[in-house]
XYZ file of C-alpha atoms in Angstrom:
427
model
C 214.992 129.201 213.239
C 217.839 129.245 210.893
C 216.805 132.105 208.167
C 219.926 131.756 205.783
C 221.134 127.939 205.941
C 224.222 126.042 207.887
C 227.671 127.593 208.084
C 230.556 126.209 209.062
C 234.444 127.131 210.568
C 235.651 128.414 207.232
C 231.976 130.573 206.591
C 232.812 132.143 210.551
C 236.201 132.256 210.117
C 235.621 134.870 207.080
C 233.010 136.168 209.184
C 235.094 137.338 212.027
C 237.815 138.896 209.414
C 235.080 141.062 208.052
C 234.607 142.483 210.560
C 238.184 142.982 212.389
C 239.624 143.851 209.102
C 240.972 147.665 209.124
C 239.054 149.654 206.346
C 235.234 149.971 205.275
C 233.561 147.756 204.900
C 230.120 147.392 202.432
C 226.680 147.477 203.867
C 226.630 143.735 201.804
C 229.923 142.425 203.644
C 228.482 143.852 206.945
C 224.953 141.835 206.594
C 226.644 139.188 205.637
C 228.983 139.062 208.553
C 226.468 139.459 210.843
C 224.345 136.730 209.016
C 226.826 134.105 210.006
C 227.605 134.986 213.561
C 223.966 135.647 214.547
C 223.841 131.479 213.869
C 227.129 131.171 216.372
C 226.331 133.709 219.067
C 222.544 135.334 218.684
C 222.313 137.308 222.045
C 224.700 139.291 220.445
C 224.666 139.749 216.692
C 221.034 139.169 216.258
C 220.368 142.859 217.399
C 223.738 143.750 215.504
C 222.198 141.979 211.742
C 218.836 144.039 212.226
C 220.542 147.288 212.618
C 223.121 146.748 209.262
C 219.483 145.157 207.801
C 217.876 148.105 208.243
C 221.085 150.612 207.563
C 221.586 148.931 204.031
C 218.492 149.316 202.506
C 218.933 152.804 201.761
C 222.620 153.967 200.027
C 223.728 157.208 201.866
C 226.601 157.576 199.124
C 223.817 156.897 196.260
C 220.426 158.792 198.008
C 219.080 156.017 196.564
C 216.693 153.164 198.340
C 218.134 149.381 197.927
C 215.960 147.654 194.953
C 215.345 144.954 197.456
C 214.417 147.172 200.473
C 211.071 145.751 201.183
C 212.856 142.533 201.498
C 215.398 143.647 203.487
C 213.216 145.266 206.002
C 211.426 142.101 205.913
C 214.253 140.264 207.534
C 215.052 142.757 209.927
C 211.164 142.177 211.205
C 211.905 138.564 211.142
C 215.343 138.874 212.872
C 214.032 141.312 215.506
C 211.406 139.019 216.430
C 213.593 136.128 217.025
C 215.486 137.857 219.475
C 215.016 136.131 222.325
C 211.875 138.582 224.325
C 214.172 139.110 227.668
C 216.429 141.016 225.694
C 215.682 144.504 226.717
C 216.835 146.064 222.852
C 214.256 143.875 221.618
C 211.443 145.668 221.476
C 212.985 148.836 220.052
C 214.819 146.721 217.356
C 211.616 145.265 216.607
C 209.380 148.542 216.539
C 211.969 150.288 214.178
C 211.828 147.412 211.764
C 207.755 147.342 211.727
C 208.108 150.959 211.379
C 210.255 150.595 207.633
C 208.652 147.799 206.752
C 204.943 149.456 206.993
C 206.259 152.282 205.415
C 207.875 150.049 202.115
C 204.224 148.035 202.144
C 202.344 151.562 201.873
C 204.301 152.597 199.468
C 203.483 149.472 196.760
C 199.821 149.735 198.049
C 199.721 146.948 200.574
C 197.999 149.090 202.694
C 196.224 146.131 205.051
C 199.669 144.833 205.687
C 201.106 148.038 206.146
C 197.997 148.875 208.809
C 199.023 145.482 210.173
C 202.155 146.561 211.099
C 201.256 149.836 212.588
C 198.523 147.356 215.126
C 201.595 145.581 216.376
C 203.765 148.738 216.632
C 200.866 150.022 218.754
C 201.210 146.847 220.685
C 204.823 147.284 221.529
C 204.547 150.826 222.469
C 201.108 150.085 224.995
C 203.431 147.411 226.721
C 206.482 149.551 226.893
C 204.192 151.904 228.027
C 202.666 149.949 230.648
C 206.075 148.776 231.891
C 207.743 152.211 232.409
C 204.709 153.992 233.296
C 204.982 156.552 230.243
C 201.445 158.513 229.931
C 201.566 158.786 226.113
C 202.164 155.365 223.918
C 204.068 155.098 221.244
C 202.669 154.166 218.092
C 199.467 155.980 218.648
C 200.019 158.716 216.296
C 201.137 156.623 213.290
C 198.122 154.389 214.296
C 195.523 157.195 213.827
C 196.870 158.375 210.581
C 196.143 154.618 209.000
C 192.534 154.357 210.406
C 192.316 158.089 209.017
C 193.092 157.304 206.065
C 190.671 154.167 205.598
C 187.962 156.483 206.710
C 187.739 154.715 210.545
C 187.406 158.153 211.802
C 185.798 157.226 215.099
C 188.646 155.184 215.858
C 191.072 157.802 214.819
C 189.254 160.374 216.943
C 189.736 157.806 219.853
C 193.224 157.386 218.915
C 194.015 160.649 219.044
C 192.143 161.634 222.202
C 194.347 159.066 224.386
C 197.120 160.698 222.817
C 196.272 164.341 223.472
C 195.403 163.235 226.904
C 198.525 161.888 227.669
C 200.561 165.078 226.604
C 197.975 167.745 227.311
C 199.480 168.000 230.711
C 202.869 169.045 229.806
C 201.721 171.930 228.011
C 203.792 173.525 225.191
C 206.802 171.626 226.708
C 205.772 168.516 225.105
C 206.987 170.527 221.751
C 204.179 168.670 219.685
C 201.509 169.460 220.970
C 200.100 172.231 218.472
C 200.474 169.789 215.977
C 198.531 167.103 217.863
C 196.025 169.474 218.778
C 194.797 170.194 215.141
C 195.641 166.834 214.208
C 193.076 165.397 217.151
C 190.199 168.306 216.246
C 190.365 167.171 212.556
C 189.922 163.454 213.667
C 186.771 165.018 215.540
C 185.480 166.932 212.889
C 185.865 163.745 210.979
C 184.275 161.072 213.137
C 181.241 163.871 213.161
C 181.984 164.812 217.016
C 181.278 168.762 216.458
C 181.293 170.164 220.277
C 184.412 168.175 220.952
C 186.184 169.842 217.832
C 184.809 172.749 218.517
C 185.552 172.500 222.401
C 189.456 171.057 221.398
C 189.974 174.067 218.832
C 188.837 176.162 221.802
C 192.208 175.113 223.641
C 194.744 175.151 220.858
C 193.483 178.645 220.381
C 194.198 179.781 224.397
C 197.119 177.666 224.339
C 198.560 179.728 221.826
C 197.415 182.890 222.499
C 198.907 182.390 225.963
C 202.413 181.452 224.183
C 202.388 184.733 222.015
C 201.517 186.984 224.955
C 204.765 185.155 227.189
C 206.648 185.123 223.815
C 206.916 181.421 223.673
C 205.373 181.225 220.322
C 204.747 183.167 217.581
C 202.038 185.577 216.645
C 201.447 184.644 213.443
C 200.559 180.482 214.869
C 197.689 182.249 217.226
C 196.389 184.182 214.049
C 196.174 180.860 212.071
C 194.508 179.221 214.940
C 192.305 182.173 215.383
C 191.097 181.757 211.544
C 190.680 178.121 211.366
C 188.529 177.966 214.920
C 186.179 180.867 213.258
C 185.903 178.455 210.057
C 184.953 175.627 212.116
C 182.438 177.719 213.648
C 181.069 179.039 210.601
C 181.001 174.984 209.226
C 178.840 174.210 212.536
C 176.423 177.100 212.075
C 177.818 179.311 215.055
C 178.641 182.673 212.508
C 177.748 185.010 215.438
C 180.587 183.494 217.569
C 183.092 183.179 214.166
C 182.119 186.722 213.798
C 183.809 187.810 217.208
C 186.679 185.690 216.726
C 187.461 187.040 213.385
C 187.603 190.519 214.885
C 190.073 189.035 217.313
C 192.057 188.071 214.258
C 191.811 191.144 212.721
C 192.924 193.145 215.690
C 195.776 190.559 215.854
C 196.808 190.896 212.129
C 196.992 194.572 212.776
C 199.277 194.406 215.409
C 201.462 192.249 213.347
C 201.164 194.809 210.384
C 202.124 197.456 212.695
C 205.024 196.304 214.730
C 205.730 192.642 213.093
C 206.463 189.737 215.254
C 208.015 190.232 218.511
C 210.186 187.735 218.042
C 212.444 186.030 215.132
C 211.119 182.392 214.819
C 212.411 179.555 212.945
C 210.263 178.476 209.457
C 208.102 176.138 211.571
C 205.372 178.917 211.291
C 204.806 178.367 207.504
C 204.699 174.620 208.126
C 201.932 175.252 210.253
C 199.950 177.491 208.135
C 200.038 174.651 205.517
C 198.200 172.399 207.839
C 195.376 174.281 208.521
C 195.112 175.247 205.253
C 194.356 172.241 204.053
C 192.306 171.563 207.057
C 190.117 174.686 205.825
C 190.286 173.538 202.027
C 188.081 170.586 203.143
C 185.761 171.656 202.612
C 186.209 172.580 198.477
C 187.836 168.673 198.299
C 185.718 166.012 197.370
C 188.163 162.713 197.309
C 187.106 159.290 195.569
C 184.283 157.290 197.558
C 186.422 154.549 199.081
C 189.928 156.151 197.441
C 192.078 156.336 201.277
C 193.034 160.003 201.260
C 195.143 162.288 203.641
C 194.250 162.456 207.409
C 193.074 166.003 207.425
C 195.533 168.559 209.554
C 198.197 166.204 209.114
C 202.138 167.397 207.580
C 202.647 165.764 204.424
C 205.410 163.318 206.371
C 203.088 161.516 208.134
C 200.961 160.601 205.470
C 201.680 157.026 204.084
C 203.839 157.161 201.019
C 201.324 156.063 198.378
C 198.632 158.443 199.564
C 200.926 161.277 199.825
C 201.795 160.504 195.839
C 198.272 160.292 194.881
C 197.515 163.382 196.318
C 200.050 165.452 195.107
C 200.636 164.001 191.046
C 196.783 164.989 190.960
C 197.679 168.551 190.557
C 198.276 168.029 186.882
C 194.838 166.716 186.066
C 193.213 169.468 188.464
C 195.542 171.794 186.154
C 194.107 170.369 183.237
C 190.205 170.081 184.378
C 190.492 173.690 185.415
C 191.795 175.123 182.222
C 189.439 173.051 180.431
C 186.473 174.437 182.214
C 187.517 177.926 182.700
C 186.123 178.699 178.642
C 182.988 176.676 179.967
C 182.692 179.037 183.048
C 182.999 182.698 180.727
C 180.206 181.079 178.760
C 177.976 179.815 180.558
C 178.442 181.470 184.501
C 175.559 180.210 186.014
C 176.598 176.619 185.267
C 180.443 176.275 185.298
C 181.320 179.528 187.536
C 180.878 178.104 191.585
C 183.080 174.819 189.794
C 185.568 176.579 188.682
C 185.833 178.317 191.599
C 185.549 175.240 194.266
C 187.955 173.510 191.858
C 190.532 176.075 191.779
C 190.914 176.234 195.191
C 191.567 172.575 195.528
C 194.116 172.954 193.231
C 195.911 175.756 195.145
C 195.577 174.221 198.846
C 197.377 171.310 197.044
C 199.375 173.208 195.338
C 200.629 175.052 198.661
C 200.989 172.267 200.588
C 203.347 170.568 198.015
C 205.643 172.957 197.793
C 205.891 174.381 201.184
C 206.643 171.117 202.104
C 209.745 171.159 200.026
C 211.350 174.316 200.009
C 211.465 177.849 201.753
C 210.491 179.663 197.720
C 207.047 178.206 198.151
C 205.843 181.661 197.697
C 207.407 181.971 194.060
C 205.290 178.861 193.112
C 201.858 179.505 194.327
C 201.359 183.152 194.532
C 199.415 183.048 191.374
C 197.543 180.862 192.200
C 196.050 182.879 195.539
C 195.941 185.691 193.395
C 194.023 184.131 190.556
C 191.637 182.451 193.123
C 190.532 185.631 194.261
C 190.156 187.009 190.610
C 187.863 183.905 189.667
C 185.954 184.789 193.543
C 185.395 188.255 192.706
C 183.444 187.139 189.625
C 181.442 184.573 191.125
C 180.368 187.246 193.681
C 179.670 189.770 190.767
C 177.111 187.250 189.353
C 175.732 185.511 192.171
C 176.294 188.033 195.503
C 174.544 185.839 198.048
C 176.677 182.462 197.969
C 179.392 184.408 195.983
C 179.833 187.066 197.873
C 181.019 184.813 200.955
C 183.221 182.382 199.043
C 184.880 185.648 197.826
C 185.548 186.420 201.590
C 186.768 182.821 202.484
C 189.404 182.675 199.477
C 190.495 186.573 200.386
C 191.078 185.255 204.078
C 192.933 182.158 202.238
C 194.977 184.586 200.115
C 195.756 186.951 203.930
C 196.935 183.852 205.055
C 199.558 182.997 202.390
C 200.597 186.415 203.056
C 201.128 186.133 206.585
C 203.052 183.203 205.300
C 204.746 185.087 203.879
C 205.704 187.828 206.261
C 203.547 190.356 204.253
C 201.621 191.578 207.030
C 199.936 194.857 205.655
C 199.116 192.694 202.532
C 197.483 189.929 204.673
C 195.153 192.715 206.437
C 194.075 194.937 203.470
C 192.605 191.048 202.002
C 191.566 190.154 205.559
C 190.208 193.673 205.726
C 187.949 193.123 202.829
C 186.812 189.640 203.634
C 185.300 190.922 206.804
C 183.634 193.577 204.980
C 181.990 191.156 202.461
C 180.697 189.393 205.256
C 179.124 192.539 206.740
C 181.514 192.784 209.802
C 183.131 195.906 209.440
C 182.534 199.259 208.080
């Protein structure tokens, strides 16, 4: 199939200057070039036209994206798939140019095409897969964040299982395997599977308690996981068993307030934090019925680009809805009070995961919000102890978090400290 009409000597002549000509040359001449040839010679500048496709739709000198990405990414699908299939760069060429052309779909909302796109990168990756023997397939990953998002969370789950099965073997050396791990017990949790979750959160905990004790990984990681698998518990009614592990966390925590970690990591630790955090926060969140939302335990990157705006430019009306009911709550406690309270938190896990996501100062921009969460807490325990008394400890262990975070270890134990004495589990 011809996709840009009949050339001639002159039009390949030109061509062939283009690109022998000393000098750089623009994205636009490049294209253009290739355009031409890929009519006179496609084995090789077919392959060529999707790579300078795919390289001009975003302006290194600029940091801008082309106006007319979408539609070049379009052609580079188009020109990838008329490679001819016994051309073994075809199926990489072709994968990378689904891969920015789901991504520029998502982002204007086309969401069925974009999911589309992610099916037939799946495809790709189960038949290069097949063909090389590889245990994990590519594609799988970005393929269970889209069915997460549209709320098919047993498919996710099912998604994500074959995935963690495939690099559960390797241990640790796969390098992402913690985040898989989460990201597969939240699919769990989602599709409603509890004992799996529970059973998979059992394993990312070992897993990293076994890389802190070789000093493979870092303390602070196994204290997160140690947290979030006692939440879980607590969510599927097993608070004698989250009891235990939160006194393995707290003997942790003290360790790390006593001696700090053994090791000097890079920031990945922080990173990680934020994705359990908003894996706990869950449970305060109550997205839109129908509204596609965040896969839960999931970095902000692999979200798709209009759910990931959504999610965060909804911090200013949460801002807003909080202030506005905060008067509400001082008047009329038994009413307003456990709102405020739920909503606030939603507002800071957001608020966290934003800016962690963007810069090292996180700290600087949500600290008050931690600290004010625990303020609003305390009162709601003050005037209703029962229910009150234990949201108070979950924000505290929230607010120990951020300060682990943080690297403010005695900090995180003193509020760790007094979340476990809420809940009746120390002196």
């Amino acid at each position: 199939m011809n996709l840009w009409g009949r050339v001639d000597e002159d039009d390949i002549v030109r061509a062939r200057n283009v690109l022998l000509a000393s000098g750089r040359r623009t994205a636009r001449e490049e294209v253009g070039a290739y355009r031409i040839l890929a009519q006179v010679s496609p084995a090789s500048y077919l392959p060529r036209l999707v790579k300078a496709l795919l390289r001009m739709t975003y302006d290194t000198s600029s940091g801008r994206k082309n106006p007319a990405s979408l539609a070049l990414h379009e052609e580079a699908v188009a020109v990838a798939r008329s490679i001819d299939p016994a051309e073994t760069a075809r199926a990489d060429l072709l994968y990378e140019a689904l891969d920015g052309c789901q991504r520029e779909l998502y982002d204007l909302g086309r969401r069925a095409e974009g999911l589309a796109m992610r099916a037939e990168m799946l495809a790709i990756g189960r038949a290069q897969a097949e063909m090389s023997g590889a245990p994990a397939v590519r594609g799988l990953h970005t393929w269970a964040a889209g069915l997460s998002e549209e709320g098919r969370y047993a498919e996710a789950a099912d998604a994500m299982t074959e995935l963690v099965a495939a690099i559960l073997p390797d241990g640790f050396g796969s390098g992402s395997l913690a985040w898989s791990l989460v990201e597969w017990i939240a699919a769990l949790h989602d599709a409603g599977r509890c004992d799996e979750a529970l059973s998979a959160f059992g394993t990312l905990v070992t897993l990293e308690a076994s890389e802190a004790a070789n000093d493979r990984g870092s303390m602070a990681c196994h204290l997160y996981t140690l947290i979030g698998y006692a939440q879980l518990l607590d969510t599927y009614g097993r608070g004698e068993q989250a009891a235990t592990v939160r006194q393995e966390a707290l003997a942790l925590l003290t360790e790390l307030a006593d001696t700090g970690e053994r090791k000097t990591w890079s920031g990945y630790q922080a990173a990680f934090w934020a994705v359990l955090l908003f894996f706990s926060g869950a449970d305060s969140d109550r997205p839109l019925s129908g509204e596609p939302h965040p896969p839960l335990a999931t970095a902000p990157g692999q979200w798709s680009p209009d759910v990931r705006r959504r999610y965060f430019e909804s911090r200013d009306a949460l801002r807003e809805e909080v202030d506005a009911l905060a008067p509400q709550a001082t008047e009329h406690p038994d009413r307003h009070l456990a709102e405020l309270v739920r909503l606030h938190r939603v507002l800071t896990v957001r608020s966290a995961v934003y800016w962690q996501h963007r810069t090292h100062l996180f700290a600087e921009r949500v600290r008050a919000l931690f600290d004010d969460g625990v303020g609003l807490a305390r009162q709601l325990s003050l005037h209703d102890p029962e229910d009150g008394t234990r949201t108070l400890a979950r924000i505290l262990i929230d607010r120990s978090t951020f300060h682990v975070a943080t690297h403010e270890f005695d900090a995180a134990r003193d509020d760790f400290h007094q979340a476990l004495s809420h809940l009746g589990e120390v002196d």
